[in-house]
Tab-separated table of C-alpha atoms in Angstrom:
chain	number	residue	atom	x	y	z
A	222	MET	CA	0.000	0.000	0.000
A	223	ILE	CA	2.833	2.399	0.940
A	224	THR	CA	4.620	1.565	-2.329
A	225	CYS	CA	1.461	2.390	-4.272
A	226	LEU	CA	1.274	5.796	-2.583
A	227	TRP	CA	4.886	6.606	-3.500
A	228	ALA	CA	4.233	5.527	-7.098
A	229	LEU	CA	1.032	7.573	-7.283
A	230	GLY	CA	2.786	10.622	-5.861
A	231	ALA	CA	5.704	10.368	-8.301
A	232	ALA	CA	3.394	9.903	-11.286
A	233	LEU	CA	1.124	12.756	-10.240
A	234	VAL	CA	3.940	15.279	-9.726
A	235	ALA	CA	5.553	14.404	-13.070
A	236	PHE	CA	2.189	14.525	-14.865
A	237	VAL	CA	1.175	17.901	-13.439
A	238	VAL	CA	4.579	19.525	-14.077
A	239	SER	CA	4.789	18.176	-17.646
A	240	THR	CA	1.227	19.210	-18.477
A	241	LEU	CA	1.444	22.697	-16.995
A	242	LEU	CA	4.804	23.386	-18.628
A	243	GLY	CA	3.114	22.872	-21.987
A	244	LYS	CA	0.984	25.953	-21.353
A	245	VAL	CA	4.146	28.043	-21.034
A	246	LEU	CA	6.723	26.273	-23.190
A	247	ILE	CA	4.734	25.742	-26.396
A	248	PRO	CA	3.906	29.455	-26.932
A	249	TYR	CA	7.527	30.289	-26.047
A	250	LEU	CA	8.867	27.824	-28.634
A	251	HIS	CA	6.479	29.353	-31.182
A	252	LYS	CA	7.831	32.801	-30.306
A	253	LEU	CA	11.415	31.621	-30.778
A	254	LYS	CA	10.399	29.939	-34.070
A	255	PHE	CA	11.815	26.630	-32.842
A	256	GLY	CA	9.752	24.705	-35.375
A	257	GLN	CA	10.332	21.220	-36.736
A	258	THR	CA	11.769	20.960	-40.257
A	259	ILE	CA	10.143	18.073	-42.116
A	260	LEU	CA	12.627	16.215	-44.297
A	261	GLU	CA	11.774	15.447	-47.925
A	262	ILE	CA	12.368	11.723	-47.360
A	263	GLY	CA	9.315	11.436	-45.081
A	264	PRO	CA	5.681	10.825	-46.138
A	265	ASP	CA	4.299	13.759	-48.144
A	266	TRP	CA	1.450	14.436	-45.691
A	267	HIS	CA	3.953	15.098	-42.902
A	268	LYS	CA	4.811	18.396	-44.593
A	269	LYS	CA	1.722	19.966	-43.020
A	270	LYS	CA	3.495	19.506	-39.663
A	271	GLN	CA	6.233	21.902	-40.773
A	272	GLY	CA	6.808	24.527	-38.106
A	273	THR	CA	5.298	22.566	-35.203
A	274	PRO	CA	7.443	23.430	-32.149
A	275	THR	CA	10.103	20.887	-31.255
A	276	MET	CA	12.339	20.362	-28.195
A	277	GLY	CA	9.152	19.816	-26.169
A	278	GLY	CA	10.889	16.970	-24.358
A	279	ILE	CA	12.027	19.649	-21.916
A	280	MET	CA	8.494	19.426	-20.476
A	281	PHE	CA	8.673	15.834	-19.294
A	282	ILE	CA	12.390	15.981	-18.510
A	283	ALA	CA	11.650	18.714	-15.972
A	284	GLY	CA	8.641	16.818	-14.621
A	285	ILE	CA	10.458	13.507	-14.249
A	286	ILE	CA	13.561	14.986	-12.626
A	287	LEU	CA	11.583	17.186	-10.229
A	288	SER	CA	9.301	14.308	-9.284
A	289	THR	CA	12.094	11.789	-8.727
A	290	VAL	CA	14.253	14.178	-6.690
A	291	ALA	CA	11.303	15.438	-4.615
A	292	LEU	CA	9.930	11.964	-3.828
A	293	PHE	CA	13.362	10.526	-3.038
A	294	THR	CA	14.135	13.447	-0.735
A	295	ALA	CA	10.781	13.085	1.016
A	296	ARG	CA	11.312	9.363	1.498
A	297	VAL	CA	14.800	9.829	2.972
A	298	LEU	CA	13.591	12.559	5.332
A	299	LEU	CA	10.578	10.561	6.478
A	300	SER	CA	12.552	7.356	6.999
A	301	GLY	CA	15.439	9.113	8.729
A	302	ASN	CA	17.882	6.813	6.946
A	303	VAL	CA	20.824	7.712	4.743
A	304	PRO	CA	20.372	7.034	0.987
A	305	THR	CA	21.020	3.421	-0.021
A	306	ILE	CA	23.316	2.192	-2.810
A	307	GLU	CA	20.209	1.479	-4.863
A	308	GLN	CA	19.083	5.082	-4.495
A	309	TYR	CA	22.517	6.341	-5.508
A	310	ASN	CA	22.311	4.132	-8.605
A	311	ILE	CA	18.900	5.553	-9.481
A	312	PHE	CA	20.270	9.091	-9.293
A	313	ILE	CA	23.320	8.128	-11.345
A	314	GLY	CA	20.936	6.756	-13.972
A	315	LEU	CA	18.892	9.953	-13.872
A	316	ILE	CA	22.046	11.968	-14.564
A	317	MET	CA	22.932	9.608	-17.407
A	318	ALA	CA	19.497	10.097	-18.996
A	319	LEU	CA	19.837	13.871	-18.584
A	320	CYS	CA	23.212	13.756	-20.361
A	321	TYR	CA	21.544	12.034	-23.313
A	322	GLY	CA	18.883	14.738	-23.221
A	323	VAL	CA	21.642	17.353	-23.436
A	324	ILE	CA	23.116	15.611	-26.488
A	325	GLY	CA	19.644	15.672	-28.034
A	326	PHE	CA	19.254	19.346	-27.139
A	327	ILE	CA	22.520	20.187	-28.922
A	328	ASP	CA	21.305	18.227	-31.954
A	329	ASP	CA	17.924	20.010	-31.960
A	330	TYR	CA	19.571	23.399	-31.449
A	331	ILE	CA	21.770	22.904	-34.500
A	332	LYS	CA	18.722	21.896	-36.543
A	333	VAL	CA	16.353	24.698	-35.580
A	334	VAL	CA	18.744	27.569	-34.832
A	335	LYS	CA	21.731	26.873	-37.053
A	336	LYS	CA	19.384	25.602	-39.806
A	337	ARG	CA	21.371	22.401	-40.395
A	338	ASN	CA	18.560	19.883	-40.949
A	339	LEU	CA	20.550	16.804	-39.962
A	340	GLY	CA	21.994	18.298	-36.759
A	341	LEU	CA	25.029	16.551	-35.307
A	342	THR	CA	26.861	14.112	-37.554
A	343	ALA	CA	26.538	10.390	-36.831
A	344	PRO	CA	30.172	10.067	-35.614
A	345	GLN	CA	29.728	13.063	-33.290
A	346	LYS	CA	26.586	11.553	-31.769
A	347	LEU	CA	28.112	8.114	-31.309
A	348	VAL	CA	31.276	9.410	-29.653
A	349	MET	CA	29.253	11.438	-27.145
A	350	GLN	CA	26.721	8.641	-26.564
A	351	PHE	CA	29.373	5.989	-25.911
A	352	ALA	CA	31.241	8.391	-23.634
A	353	VAL	CA	28.082	8.881	-21.540
A	354	ALA	CA	27.401	5.113	-21.432
A	355	ILE	CA	30.957	4.292	-20.310
A	356	LEU	CA	30.998	7.039	-17.675
A	357	TYR	CA	27.617	5.809	-16.396
A	358	LEU	CA	28.862	2.236	-15.993
A	359	LEU	CA	32.042	3.401	-14.281
A	360	ALA	CA	29.957	5.591	-11.963
A	361	LEU	CA	27.813	2.572	-11.027
A	362	ARG	CA	30.963	0.655	-10.156
A	363	TYR	CA	32.972	3.282	-8.311
A	364	ILE	CA	30.366	5.771	-7.013
A	365	GLY	CA	27.268	3.630	-6.704
A	366	GLY	CA	29.309	1.024	-4.884
A	367	ASP	CA	28.565	-1.856	-7.250
A	368	ALA	CA	32.109	-3.210	-7.278
A	369	GLY	CA	30.852	-6.488	-8.725
A	370	LEU	CA	29.446	-4.859	-11.845
A	371	THR	CA	30.581	-7.617	-14.199
A	372	SER	CA	27.466	-9.780	-14.117
A	373	THR	CA	23.757	-9.599	-14.839
A	374	VAL	CA	20.621	-11.500	-13.914
A	375	ILE	CA	18.772	-13.563	-16.524
A	376	PRO	CA	15.318	-15.009	-15.638
A	377	PHE	CA	15.352	-18.761	-14.890
A	378	VAL	CA	19.158	-18.796	-15.309
A	379	GLY	CA	20.375	-16.653	-12.451
A	380	THR	CA	23.437	-14.448	-12.259
A	381	VAL	CA	25.653	-14.705	-15.340
A	382	GLU	CA	29.261	-13.577	-14.960
A	383	LEU	CA	30.643	-11.740	-17.986
A	384	GLY	CA	33.850	-10.254	-16.613
A	385	TRP	CA	35.095	-7.042	-18.156
A	386	PHE	CA	33.243	-7.939	-21.363
A	387	TYR	CA	30.148	-6.808	-19.473
A	388	TYR	CA	31.133	-3.184	-20.077
A	389	VAL	CA	31.388	-3.702	-23.831
A	390	ILE	CA	27.984	-5.368	-24.067
A	391	ALA	CA	26.336	-2.900	-21.681
A	392	SER	CA	27.690	0.128	-23.565
A	393	VAL	CA	26.418	-1.210	-26.878
A	394	VAL	CA	23.014	-2.007	-25.355
A	395	ILE	CA	22.635	1.472	-23.841
A	396	VAL	CA	23.655	3.336	-27.005
A	397	GLY	CA	21.533	0.995	-29.121
A	398	ILE	CA	18.380	1.512	-27.045
A	399	VAL	CA	18.902	5.272	-26.850
A	400	ASN	CA	19.139	5.512	-30.642
A	401	ALA	CA	16.283	3.053	-31.157
A	402	THR	CA	14.069	5.229	-28.951
A	403	ASN	CA	15.107	8.206	-31.066
A	404	LEU	CA	14.058	6.395	-34.266
A	405	THR	CA	10.670	5.614	-32.717
A	406	ASP	CA	9.859	9.319	-32.483
A	407	GLY	CA	8.399	9.690	-35.979
A	408	ILE	CA	4.656	10.216	-35.621
A	409	ASP	CA	2.382	11.986	-33.139
A	410	GLY	CA	2.276	10.323	-29.734
A	411	LEU	CA	4.218	7.180	-30.658
A	412	ASP	CA	7.359	7.457	-28.552
A	413	GLY	CA	5.521	8.843	-25.526
A	414	SER	CA	2.838	6.146	-25.635
A	415	ILE	CA	5.256	3.249	-26.026
A	416	THR	CA	7.455	4.581	-23.222
A	417	PHE	CA	4.410	5.067	-20.975
A	418	PHE	CA	3.531	1.359	-21.205
A	419	ALA	CA	7.192	0.379	-20.848
A	420	ALA	CA	7.332	2.474	-17.665
A	421	ILE	CA	4.221	0.782	-16.248
A	422	CYS	CA	5.823	-2.625	-16.780
A	423	MET	CA	9.093	-1.483	-15.178
A	424	LEU	CA	7.099	-0.115	-12.247
A	425	LEU	CA	5.581	-3.554	-11.633
A	426	ILE	CA	8.983	-5.219	-11.959
A	427	SER	CA	10.510	-2.701	-9.526
A	428	SER	CA	7.767	-3.485	-7.023
A	429	MET	CA	8.396	-7.231	-7.340
A	430	LEU	CA	12.109	-6.703	-6.766
A	431	SER	CA	11.353	-4.454	-3.744
A	432	SER	CA	13.079	-1.493	-5.359
A	433	ILE	CA	11.339	1.636	-4.092
A	434	GLY	CA	13.786	3.693	-6.156
A	435	GLY	CA	12.781	1.859	-9.308
A	436	VAL	CA	9.105	2.296	-8.399
A	437	ILE	CA	9.456	6.057	-7.967
A	438	GLU	CA	11.503	6.570	-11.132
A	439	SER	CA	9.269	4.324	-13.257
A	440	ALA	CA	6.146	6.079	-11.971
A	441	ALA	CA	7.682	9.477	-12.661
A	442	LEU	CA	8.559	8.333	-16.193
A	443	ALA	CA	4.993	7.148	-16.787
A	444	GLY	CA	3.499	10.364	-15.402
A	445	GLY	CA	5.858	12.550	-17.414
A	446	CYS	CA	5.034	10.732	-20.659
A	447	LEU	CA	1.297	10.964	-19.968
A	448	GLY	CA	1.569	14.687	-19.285
A	449	PHE	CA	3.465	15.200	-22.526
A	450	LEU	CA	0.878	13.193	-24.491
A	451	VAL	CA	-1.705	15.815	-23.541
A	452	TRP	CA	0.138	18.039	-26.014
A	453	ASN	CA	1.743	15.468	-28.306
A	454	PHE	CA	-1.081	13.045	-29.116
A	455	HIS	CA	-2.457	13.405	-32.655
A	456	PRO	CA	-2.692	16.115	-33.858
A	457	ALA	CA	0.488	17.106	-32.023
A	458	LYS	CA	0.899	20.661	-30.805
A	459	VAL	CA	4.563	20.014	-29.965
A	460	PHE	CA	7.244	17.412	-30.716
A	461	MET	CA	9.702	16.057	-28.136
A	462	GLY	CA	12.679	16.335	-30.491
A	463	ASP	CA	15.941	14.499	-29.944
A	464	THR	CA	16.040	16.294	-26.584
A	465	GLY	CA	13.161	14.146	-25.377
A	466	SER	CA	13.655	10.888	-27.267
A	467	LEU	CA	17.300	10.416	-26.258
A	468	PHE	CA	16.361	11.190	-22.646
A	469	LEU	CA	13.587	8.566	-22.719
A	470	GLY	CA	15.989	5.926	-24.032
A	471	GLY	CA	18.410	6.785	-21.251
A	472	MET	CA	15.633	6.517	-18.652
A	473	VAL	CA	14.553	3.055	-19.794
A	474	CYS	CA	18.153	1.828	-19.671
A	475	SER	CA	18.882	3.443	-16.307
A	476	ILE	CA	15.926	1.755	-14.605
A	477	LEU	CA	16.617	-1.717	-16.001
A	478	PHE	CA	20.338	-1.482	-15.199
A	479	ALA	CA	19.601	-0.262	-11.672
A	480	LEU	CA	17.341	-3.307	-11.236
A	481	ASP	CA	20.105	-5.530	-12.682
A	482	VAL	CA	17.771	-6.973	-15.340
A	483	PRO	CA	18.850	-5.158	-18.542
A	484	VAL	CA	18.131	-8.315	-20.546
A	485	LEU	CA	14.413	-7.531	-20.150
A	486	VAL	CA	14.862	-4.617	-22.561
A	487	LEU	CA	14.447	-7.247	-25.305
A	488	LEU	CA	10.787	-7.466	-24.290
A	489	ILE	CA	10.023	-4.081	-22.736
A	490	GLY	CA	11.795	-2.281	-25.579
A	491	ILE	CA	10.511	-4.582	-28.315
A	492	MET	CA	9.062	-1.759	-30.427
A	493	TYR	CA	12.182	0.398	-30.066
A	494	LEU	CA	14.230	-2.546	-31.319
A	495	THR	CA	11.748	-3.275	-34.109
A	496	GLU	CA	12.067	0.309	-35.324
A	497	MET	CA	15.872	0.146	-35.226
A	498	PHE	CA	16.182	-3.212	-36.960
A	499	SER	CA	13.688	-2.166	-39.655
A	500	VAL	CA	16.107	0.632	-40.598
A	501	MET	CA	19.103	-1.722	-40.553
A	502	LEU	CA	17.302	-4.330	-42.655
A	503	GLN	CA	16.118	-1.689	-45.107
A	504	VAL	CA	19.646	-0.378	-45.632
A	505	CYS	CA	21.188	-3.857	-45.988
A	506	TYR	CA	18.467	-5.074	-48.369
A	507	PHE	CA	18.765	-1.897	-50.460
A	508	LYS	CA	22.510	-2.404	-50.880
A	509	LEU	CA	22.345	-6.147	-51.517
A	510	THR	CA	19.572	-5.884	-54.133
A	511	HIS	CA	20.961	-2.738	-55.800
A	512	GLY	CA	18.088	-0.423	-55.026
A	513	LYS	CA	15.140	-2.606	-54.008
A	514	ARG	CA	13.308	-1.938	-50.755
A	515	LEU	CA	12.164	-4.412	-48.121
A	516	PHE	CA	9.698	-1.917	-46.628
A	517	LYS	CA	7.869	0.945	-48.311
A	518	MET	CA	9.752	3.228	-45.926
A	519	SER	CA	11.677	2.891	-42.687
A	520	PRO	CA	11.515	3.126	-39.697
A	521	ILE	CA	8.655	0.670	-39.857
A	522	HIS	CA	5.963	3.042	-38.560
A	523	HIS	CA	6.318	4.917	-41.872
A	524	HIS	CA	5.798	1.620	-43.734
A	525	TYR	CA	2.435	1.188	-42.053
A	526	GLU	CA	1.566	4.810	-42.758
A	527	LEU	CA	2.142	4.181	-46.461
A	528	CYS	CA	0.012	1.023	-46.147
A	529	GLY	CA	-2.900	3.264	-45.133
A	530	TRP	CA	-2.794	3.027	-41.341
A	531	SER	CA	-3.645	6.218	-39.453
A	532	GLU	CA	-1.166	7.599	-36.938
A	533	VAL	CA	-3.580	6.818	-34.106
A	534	LYS	CA	-3.908	3.184	-35.225
A	535	ILE	CA	-0.126	2.765	-35.380
A	536	VAL	CA	0.258	4.238	-31.898
A	537	CYS	CA	-2.455	1.951	-30.496
A	538	VAL	CA	-1.075	-1.227	-32.103
A	539	PHE	CA	2.562	-0.522	-31.206
A	540	SER	CA	1.561	0.375	-27.637
A	541	LEU	CA	-0.468	-2.828	-27.315
A	542	ILE	CA	2.500	-4.895	-28.479
A	543	THR	CA	4.698	-3.117	-25.933
A	544	PHE	CA	2.178	-3.812	-23.171
A	545	VAL	CA	1.879	-7.520	-24.041
A	546	ALA	CA	5.652	-7.984	-24.330
A	547	GLY	CA	6.113	-6.007	-21.120
A	548	ALA	CA	3.564	-8.221	-19.357
A	549	ILE	CA	5.633	-11.246	-20.382
A	550	ALA	CA	8.694	-9.517	-18.886
A	551	VAL	CA	6.747	-9.011	-15.646
A	552	LEU	CA	5.834	-12.715	-15.543
A	553	LEU	CA	9.428	-13.731	-16.272
A	554	THR	CA	10.547	-11.557	-13.374
A	555	TYR	CA	7.973	-13.026	-11.005
A	556	PHE	CA	8.657	-16.667	-11.827
A	557	GLY	CA	12.250	-16.486	-13.063
A	558	VAL	CA	13.937	-13.864	-10.881
A	559	VAL	CA	11.962	-13.361	-7.660
A	560	ARG	CA	11.742	-17.125	-7.087
A	561	LEU	CA	15.318	-18.009	-8.033
């Protein structure tokens, strides 16, 4: 019951802050002319979205950070205990996600202010993203106190020791998920909706693993996404931009790594991964067949758009898949981790 109250409080604070910020931030972004530039390679009907304010991810970033910090502080003060290692790890993850948001902000700033449509170059992004991932993992080991950070938990298998190779795999996973989340942000409400359901599943997993930190952060993530969807659901009045999408990817990774079950991202992040692999398959197929396409357009949400699906239908179907896959992850945690 107490855990439910903390979750409700975190979600409510993040939701209210994110929603109310929209009233202030969206007109301000309009005033600054921070509008989205629609690339020619996208569906033709997306051109009517030209000029819609971007960088709106600032709304839920502020809500999630304020909520998490406020609820953690309240819990520590009420309990009278010093912060635990788990709580330190949650805050380290929050900083990591914020760093990815900053990278996204730089990218968006270059696009909308410097008028360079593609923003940062791919090598520039990757160097910064891997640097953040490596620093995050080192912080978990040396600041968070997880000196044994060379293993991970796999449902029904137990703890699997990977040695120093753990850092290589973990870095690739973090950067991959962050970029996959970025690719998912292509139509109104898609990234926010998918992440909302992912957050709900991580909240349940956190509760099962008795991680109050994970509960608070997952609830804040869910509330922040829901507050943003008030403004971003079709027809969107604001886009999250790379500022928001990279932050969301960092948040998902930070929670699962703090819980020591990053392998569950294969289920909870199934639609992020589907979006990413659809782009990879499209590029490989195009090169191997000298110009033929596997999908009408990638990422795959654009394929379904060109097949006649509405944006709302795509959001609903992709969110449902995320919820079902996430529910499987919850069951795997209950039977394969909690009862090990």
